[in-house]
Coordinates of C-alpha atoms and ligand atoms in Angstrom, one line a residue:
M26 CA 109.2 124.6 133.2
K27 CA 109.9 122.2 130.6
F28 CA 111.0 118.6 130.8
Y29 CA 113.0 116.4 128.4
C30 CA 111.4 113.0 128.2
E31 CA 114.4 111.1 126.7
L32 CA 113.2 107.8 124.9
K33 CA 116.0 107.0 122.7
K34 CA 115.9 103.0 122.1
V35 CA 118.0 100.2 120.9
V36 CA 115.5 97.6 119.4
D37 CA 116.5 94.1 118.7
D38 CA 113.6 92.7 116.3
S39 CA 115.8 90.1 114.6
Y40 CA 114.1 86.8 113.9
D41 CA 114.7 83.4 112.3
I42 CA 112.9 82.5 109.2
E43 CA 112.7 78.7 108.9
I44 CA 112.0 77.0 105.5
G45 CA 111.3 73.3 105.4
R46 CA 108.6 70.7 105.2
D47 CA 105.9 69.8 107.8
L48 CA 107.1 72.5 110.4
A49 CA 104.3 72.0 112.8
E50 CA 106.5 70.0 115.0
T51 CA 109.4 72.3 114.8
L52 CA 106.7 75.3 115.9
I53 CA 105.6 73.4 118.8
N54 CA 109.1 72.5 119.9
D55 CA 110.2 76.3 119.7
I56 CA 107.3 77.3 121.7
K57 CA 108.1 74.8 124.4
G58 CA 111.9 75.8 124.2
G59 CA 110.7 79.5 124.9
L60 CA 110.1 81.3 121.6
C61 CA 107.5 83.2 123.3
G62 CA 109.1 83.4 126.8
K63 CA 106.6 82.1 129.4
I64 CA 103.4 82.8 127.4
K65 CA 100.9 80.1 127.8
K66 CA 98.0 81.4 125.9
F67 CA 97.8 81.4 122.1
A68 CA 95.4 82.8 119.6
I69 CA 95.7 81.1 116.0
V70 CA 94.4 83.3 113.3
T71 CA 93.7 81.5 110.2
D72 CA 91.2 81.5 107.1
S73 CA 88.4 79.2 106.3
T74 CA 90.4 77.4 103.6
V75 CA 93.5 76.8 105.7
E76 CA 91.7 75.8 109.1
P77 CA 90.8 72.4 108.0
L78 CA 94.0 71.7 106.2
Y79 CA 96.7 72.8 108.7
V80 CA 95.4 74.4 111.7
R81 CA 93.5 71.4 113.4
N82 CA 96.7 69.5 113.6
I83 CA 98.7 72.6 115.3
F84 CA 95.7 73.4 117.4
A85 CA 95.6 69.8 118.8
R86 CA 99.4 69.8 119.4
L87 CA 99.3 73.1 121.6
I88 CA 96.3 71.8 123.6
N89 CA 98.1 68.6 124.1
E90 CA 101.1 70.5 125.4
G91 CA 98.8 72.4 127.8
Y92 CA 98.8 75.6 126.0
D93 CA 95.3 77.6 126.3
T94 CA 94.7 78.1 122.6
N95 CA 91.7 79.1 120.4
V96 CA 91.3 79.4 116.8
F97 CA 89.8 82.6 115.0
V98 CA 88.8 82.0 111.5
I99 CA 88.2 84.8 108.8
P100 CA 86.7 83.9 105.5
E101 CA 89.2 83.3 102.7
G102 CA 90.3 86.1 100.3
E103 CA 91.6 89.8 100.0
K104 CA 88.1 91.0 101.0
S105 CA 88.8 90.0 104.7
K106 CA 91.6 92.3 104.9
T107 CA 89.4 95.1 106.4
R108 CA 89.4 97.1 109.6
A109 CA 86.1 95.5 110.3
M110 CA 87.7 91.9 110.2
K111 CA 90.4 93.2 112.5
E112 CA 87.5 94.3 114.9
F113 CA 86.0 91.0 114.8
V114 CA 89.2 89.1 115.6
E115 CA 89.8 91.5 118.4
D116 CA 86.5 91.4 119.8
S117 CA 86.4 87.5 119.6
M118 CA 89.7 87.4 121.4
L119 CA 88.4 89.8 124.0
E120 CA 85.4 87.7 124.6
K121 CA 87.7 84.7 125.2
G122 CA 89.5 86.4 127.9
Y123 CA 92.8 87.2 126.0
R124 CA 94.7 89.8 127.8
R125 CA 98.5 91.1 127.1
D126 CA 99.9 87.8 128.2
C127 CA 99.3 86.0 124.7
C128 CA 100.8 85.4 121.3
I129 CA 99.1 85.2 117.9
I130 CA 99.9 82.6 115.5
A131 CA 99.0 83.6 112.0
I132 CA 98.5 80.6 109.8
G133 CA 97.9 81.1 106.3
G134 CA 98.8 83.3 103.4
G135 CA 99.2 87.1 102.9
V136 CA 95.9 88.1 104.0
V137 CA 96.0 86.3 107.3
S138 CA 99.5 87.4 108.2
D139 CA 98.9 91.0 107.0
L140 CA 95.8 91.1 109.3
A141 CA 96.9 89.0 112.3
G142 CA 100.4 90.9 112.5
F143 CA 98.3 94.1 112.6
V144 CA 96.1 92.7 115.2
A145 CA 99.1 91.8 117.4
G146 CA 100.6 95.0 116.9
T147 CA 97.7 97.0 118.6
Y148 CA 96.0 94.3 120.9
G149 CA 96.6 95.4 124.3
R150 CA 99.1 98.0 122.8
G151 CA 101.1 95.0 121.2
V152 CA 101.6 91.2 121.8
P153 CA 104.2 89.0 119.9
F154 CA 103.1 87.0 117.0
I155 CA 104.4 84.3 114.7
N156 CA 103.9 83.6 111.1
Y157 CA 103.3 80.2 109.5
A158 CA 103.0 80.8 105.9
T159 CA 101.0 78.3 103.9
T160 CA 101.0 80.0 100.5
L161 CA 103.7 80.8 97.8
L162 CA 102.7 84.3 98.1
S163 CA 103.2 84.6 101.7
A164 CA 106.3 82.6 101.6
A165 CA 107.7 85.0 98.8
D166 CA 106.7 88.2 100.3
A167 CA 103.8 88.8 103.0
S168 CA 105.3 86.5 105.9
V169 CA 108.6 88.3 105.8
G170 CA 109.5 91.9 106.7
G171 CA 106.9 93.0 109.1
K172 CA 104.6 95.2 107.0
T173 CA 101.0 94.5 108.5
A174 CA 98.1 96.3 107.2
V175 CA 94.4 96.3 106.3
D176 CA 92.9 97.4 103.0
T177 CA 90.3 100.2 102.8
P178 CA 87.8 100.9 100.1
L179 CA 90.1 103.5 98.7
A180 CA 93.0 101.1 98.4
T181 CA 95.0 98.3 99.9
N182 CA 97.4 98.3 102.8
L183 CA 96.6 101.8 103.6
I184 CA 96.2 101.4 107.3
G185 CA 98.8 99.3 109.3
L186 CA 102.1 99.3 111.2
F187 CA 105.5 97.7 110.7
N188 CA 105.6 94.9 113.3
Q189 CA 108.1 92.3 113.1
P190 CA 107.1 88.5 114.1
K191 CA 109.0 86.4 116.6
K192 CA 109.7 83.7 113.9
V193 CA 108.7 83.0 110.3
Y194 CA 107.7 79.4 109.2
I195 CA 107.7 78.7 105.6
D196 CA 106.1 75.2 105.1
I197 CA 106.7 74.3 101.5
D198 CA 104.7 71.2 102.2
T199 CA 101.7 73.3 102.2
W200 CA 101.8 74.5 98.5
K201 CA 100.8 70.8 97.4
T202 CA 97.1 71.9 98.4
L203 CA 97.3 75.3 96.5
P204 CA 95.2 75.8 93.4
E205 CA 97.2 76.5 90.5
R206 CA 95.9 80.1 90.2
Q207 CA 97.4 80.5 93.9
L208 CA 100.7 79.3 93.0
S209 CA 100.9 81.6 89.9
S210 CA 99.9 84.5 92.1
G211 CA 102.9 83.7 94.4
L212 CA 105.2 83.3 91.3
A213 CA 104.4 87.0 90.5
E214 CA 106.2 88.1 93.5
T215 CA 108.9 85.6 92.9
I216 CA 109.4 86.9 89.3
K217 CA 109.4 90.4 90.9
H218 CA 112.3 89.4 93.2
A219 CA 114.1 88.1 90.2
C220 CA 113.9 91.1 88.2
I221 CA 115.2 93.5 91.0
A222 CA 117.9 91.4 92.5
D223 CA 118.6 88.0 91.0
E224 CA 119.3 87.4 87.3
E225 CA 120.3 83.8 88.3
L226 CA 116.7 83.3 89.9
F227 CA 115.1 84.7 86.8
S228 CA 117.1 82.2 84.5
Y229 CA 116.2 79.6 86.9
L230 CA 112.6 80.5 86.4
E231 CA 113.1 80.5 82.7
A232 CA 114.4 77.0 82.8
N233 CA 112.0 75.7 85.4
I234 CA 108.8 77.6 85.8
E235 CA 106.3 74.6 84.8
K236 CA 108.1 72.6 87.5
I237 CA 106.8 74.9 90.3
L238 CA 103.2 74.8 89.0
T239 CA 103.6 71.0 89.2
N240 CA 105.0 71.4 92.6
D241 CA 108.4 69.8 91.9
K242 CA 110.1 69.4 95.4
E243 CA 113.7 70.7 94.2
A244 CA 112.2 73.8 92.1
C245 CA 109.8 74.7 95.0
E246 CA 112.8 74.5 97.5
Y247 CA 115.0 76.8 95.1
I248 CA 112.6 79.5 94.8
A249 CA 111.6 79.5 98.5
E250 CA 115.3 80.2 99.3
H251 CA 115.9 82.5 96.7
N252 CA 112.8 84.7 97.2
C253 CA 113.6 84.6 101.0
S254 CA 117.3 85.8 100.5
V255 CA 116.1 88.7 98.2
K256 CA 113.5 89.8 100.6
Y257 CA 115.2 89.7 104.0
K258 CA 118.4 91.3 102.8
V259 CA 116.3 94.3 101.6
V260 CA 114.3 94.5 104.7
M261 CA 117.6 94.3 106.8
K262 CA 118.9 97.3 105.1
D263 CA 115.8 99.5 105.1
E264 CA 113.0 98.0 107.4
R265 CA 110.9 101.2 107.5
E266 CA 111.1 101.9 103.7
S267 CA 113.0 105.1 104.0
G268 CA 114.6 104.2 100.6
L269 CA 115.8 101.0 99.3
R270 CA 112.9 99.0 100.5
E271 CA 110.7 100.8 97.8
V272 CA 112.4 98.3 95.3
L273 CA 110.1 95.6 96.6
N274 CA 107.4 97.8 95.1
L275 CA 108.2 96.9 91.7
G276 CA 105.1 96.3 89.6
H277 CA 103.1 97.5 92.6
T278 CA 102.2 101.1 91.7
V279 CA 100.0 99.9 88.8
G280 CA 99.3 96.4 90.5
R281 CA 97.9 97.6 93.7
A282 CA 95.9 100.0 91.9
I283 CA 94.3 97.4 89.3
E284 CA 93.8 95.0 92.2
T285 CA 91.4 97.5 94.0
V286 CA 89.7 98.6 90.7
S287 CA 89.2 94.8 89.6
D288 CA 87.4 94.8 93.0
Y289 CA 89.7 92.0 94.0
N290 CA 88.6 89.9 90.9
L291 CA 92.2 89.7 90.3
L292 CA 94.5 88.1 92.9
H293 CA 97.3 90.2 94.2
G294 CA 99.9 88.3 92.3
E295 CA 97.7 88.6 89.0
A296 CA 97.6 92.4 89.5
V297 CA 101.3 92.4 90.3
A298 CA 102.1 90.6 86.8
I299 CA 100.2 93.2 85.0
G300 CA 101.9 95.9 86.9
L301 CA 105.3 94.4 86.1
V302 CA 104.7 94.4 82.5
A303 CA 103.3 97.9 82.5
E304 CA 106.3 99.1 84.5
A305 CA 108.7 97.3 82.5
R306 CA 107.1 98.8 79.3
L307 CA 107.5 102.5 80.9
G308 CA 111.0 101.3 81.5
E309 CA 111.9 100.4 78.2
K310 CA 110.5 103.9 77.0
Y311 CA 113.1 105.6 79.5
G312 CA 115.8 103.2 78.2
F313 CA 116.1 101.5 81.7
I314 CA 115.4 97.9 80.1
S315 CA 115.8 96.6 76.5
H316 CA 112.8 95.5 74.3
E317 CA 114.2 92.0 74.6
N318 CA 114.3 92.0 78.2
V319 CA 110.7 93.3 78.5
Q320 CA 109.6 90.3 76.2
R321 CA 111.4 87.9 78.8
V322 CA 109.4 89.4 81.6
I323 CA 106.1 89.0 79.6
N324 CA 107.2 85.5 78.3
L325 CA 107.8 84.5 81.8
C326 CA 104.6 85.8 83.3
V327 CA 102.6 84.0 80.4
R328 CA 104.2 80.6 81.3
A329 CA 103.6 81.2 84.9
K330 CA 99.9 81.6 83.8
L331 CA 99.7 85.1 84.9
P332 CA 98.0 87.9 83.0
V333 CA 99.9 90.4 81.0
N334 CA 97.3 92.5 79.7
I335 CA 94.8 94.9 81.6
P336 CA 91.4 92.9 81.4
P337 CA 88.7 94.6 79.3
Y338 CA 86.5 95.2 82.3
I339 CA 88.9 97.5 83.9
D340 CA 88.0 101.2 83.6
R341 CA 91.3 102.6 82.3
N342 CA 90.7 106.2 83.7
A343 CA 89.7 104.9 87.1
L344 CA 92.9 103.0 87.1
I345 CA 95.0 105.9 86.4
R346 CA 93.1 108.1 89.2
K347 CA 93.8 105.1 91.5
L348 CA 97.5 105.2 91.0
Y349 CA 97.7 108.4 93.2
T350 CA 96.6 106.3 96.3
D351 CA 100.1 104.8 96.1
K352 CA 102.2 105.4 99.1
K353 CA 105.1 106.3 97.1
V354 CA 103.4 109.4 95.8
R355 CA 105.2 112.5 97.0
D356 CA 103.8 116.1 96.7
G357 CA 100.9 114.5 94.7
K358 CA 103.3 113.4 92.0
L359 CA 103.5 109.7 91.0
R360 CA 106.7 107.8 91.5
M361 CA 107.8 104.5 90.2
V362 CA 110.6 101.8 90.8
F363 CA 112.2 100.5 87.6
Q364 CA 113.9 97.5 87.2
K365 CA 117.5 98.1 85.3
E366 CA 117.4 95.2 82.7
I367 CA 117.2 91.9 84.6
G368 CA 118.3 91.4 88.2
D369 CA 119.0 95.0 89.3
V370 CA 117.0 98.3 89.9
M371 CA 117.4 101.9 88.7
C372 CA 118.9 104.3 91.4
F373 CA 118.1 107.8 91.1
G374 CA 120.0 109.7 93.8
D375 CA 121.3 109.3 97.2
N376 CA 118.9 106.4 98.6
D377 CA 116.4 107.2 96.1
Y378 CA 114.8 104.4 94.1
A379 CA 111.7 105.7 92.7
K380 CA 111.5 108.0 89.7
Q381 CA 108.8 110.7 89.5
I382 CA 106.7 110.1 86.4
T383 CA 104.1 112.1 84.6
E384 CA 100.4 110.8 84.2
P385 CA 100.6 111.0 80.5
E386 CA 103.6 108.7 80.4
I387 CA 101.9 106.0 82.4
A388 CA 98.5 106.7 80.9
Q389 CA 99.7 105.9 77.5
V390 CA 101.1 102.5 78.7
I391 CA 97.9 101.7 80.3
F392 CA 96.1 102.4 77.1
E393 CA 98.3 100.4 75.0
M394 CA 97.6 97.4 77.2
Ligands
LIG408 N1 105.6 93.6 99.9 C1 106.7 95.0 99.9 C2 107.5 95.0 101.0 O1 107.5 94.1 102.0 O2 108.2 96.0 101.2

């Protein structure tokens, strides 16, 4: 005997991304207005830096409105993005009596949203979550698109799931408390978006990059909107990265590897900047980008106070070995995304945006840097 268990699904995971200033009030009003249905219990996941700055206000407002809320704080930094920290948050929530009728609110940067979104995807087999982004890096990339994950000792983001939030809040006001190094790190993902899809954004950055580092209101609003626009349009076309979404990986083949080999001494965006330069230099060898445009990418990263060379303490051979932990690797072969000049990407076939490369080709670039 055999049965056919038919489970075809039509899923609507659509959500709003709201960009603005001081969005705490908006968040509370949305919750009161039914953003999470009838849920009355909230778990705020945040980090030790963001908690005193932005979480206390939101926590107090939720309590004031009668919502049962607790705050779960992880130490700031990429080293918190682990399976152990996920377990810590889960166990703490279990201990506080959280069951399936709850919602997680991630308030923070990329580490918080990646970890909290992953917790939400598996807690009680899945509870809703909301992203409230407080860093440029999260606003530019992590908070939108539903990629959630933790790192492992081998490499970053290897264990996770696609899990879309109920809503994303990008609170530009919070950038004023970011140290310059964090702003620069977020700018690397912004430069990446400009390289792959938005020549106008690239020119805008060339004209205004210093303004973002000094938190100019108009410049920050401009890049918040343009980042978001590049990101969500790619995600809408290919949520699960079966093709096009790989373009968001520009700079990340080398970037993620160097981030791990640096033992997270390099911030994510710093590692991505080095990756953008390495991959542009290889792209130049293939004829995908002119020497002049590679120099524009390098100059922009330098002006954004991002590194453009591989630091001396990085073991080049370890870095080359680490490239093979990349999720784009197919049949043991390295694959890489390439920008086509500025504002476009190379396409290598039907829905194929990554080119197979050889180890000696990328090794040569790495040893030159
Ligand atoms: N951070 C790359 C992506 O969301 O696909």
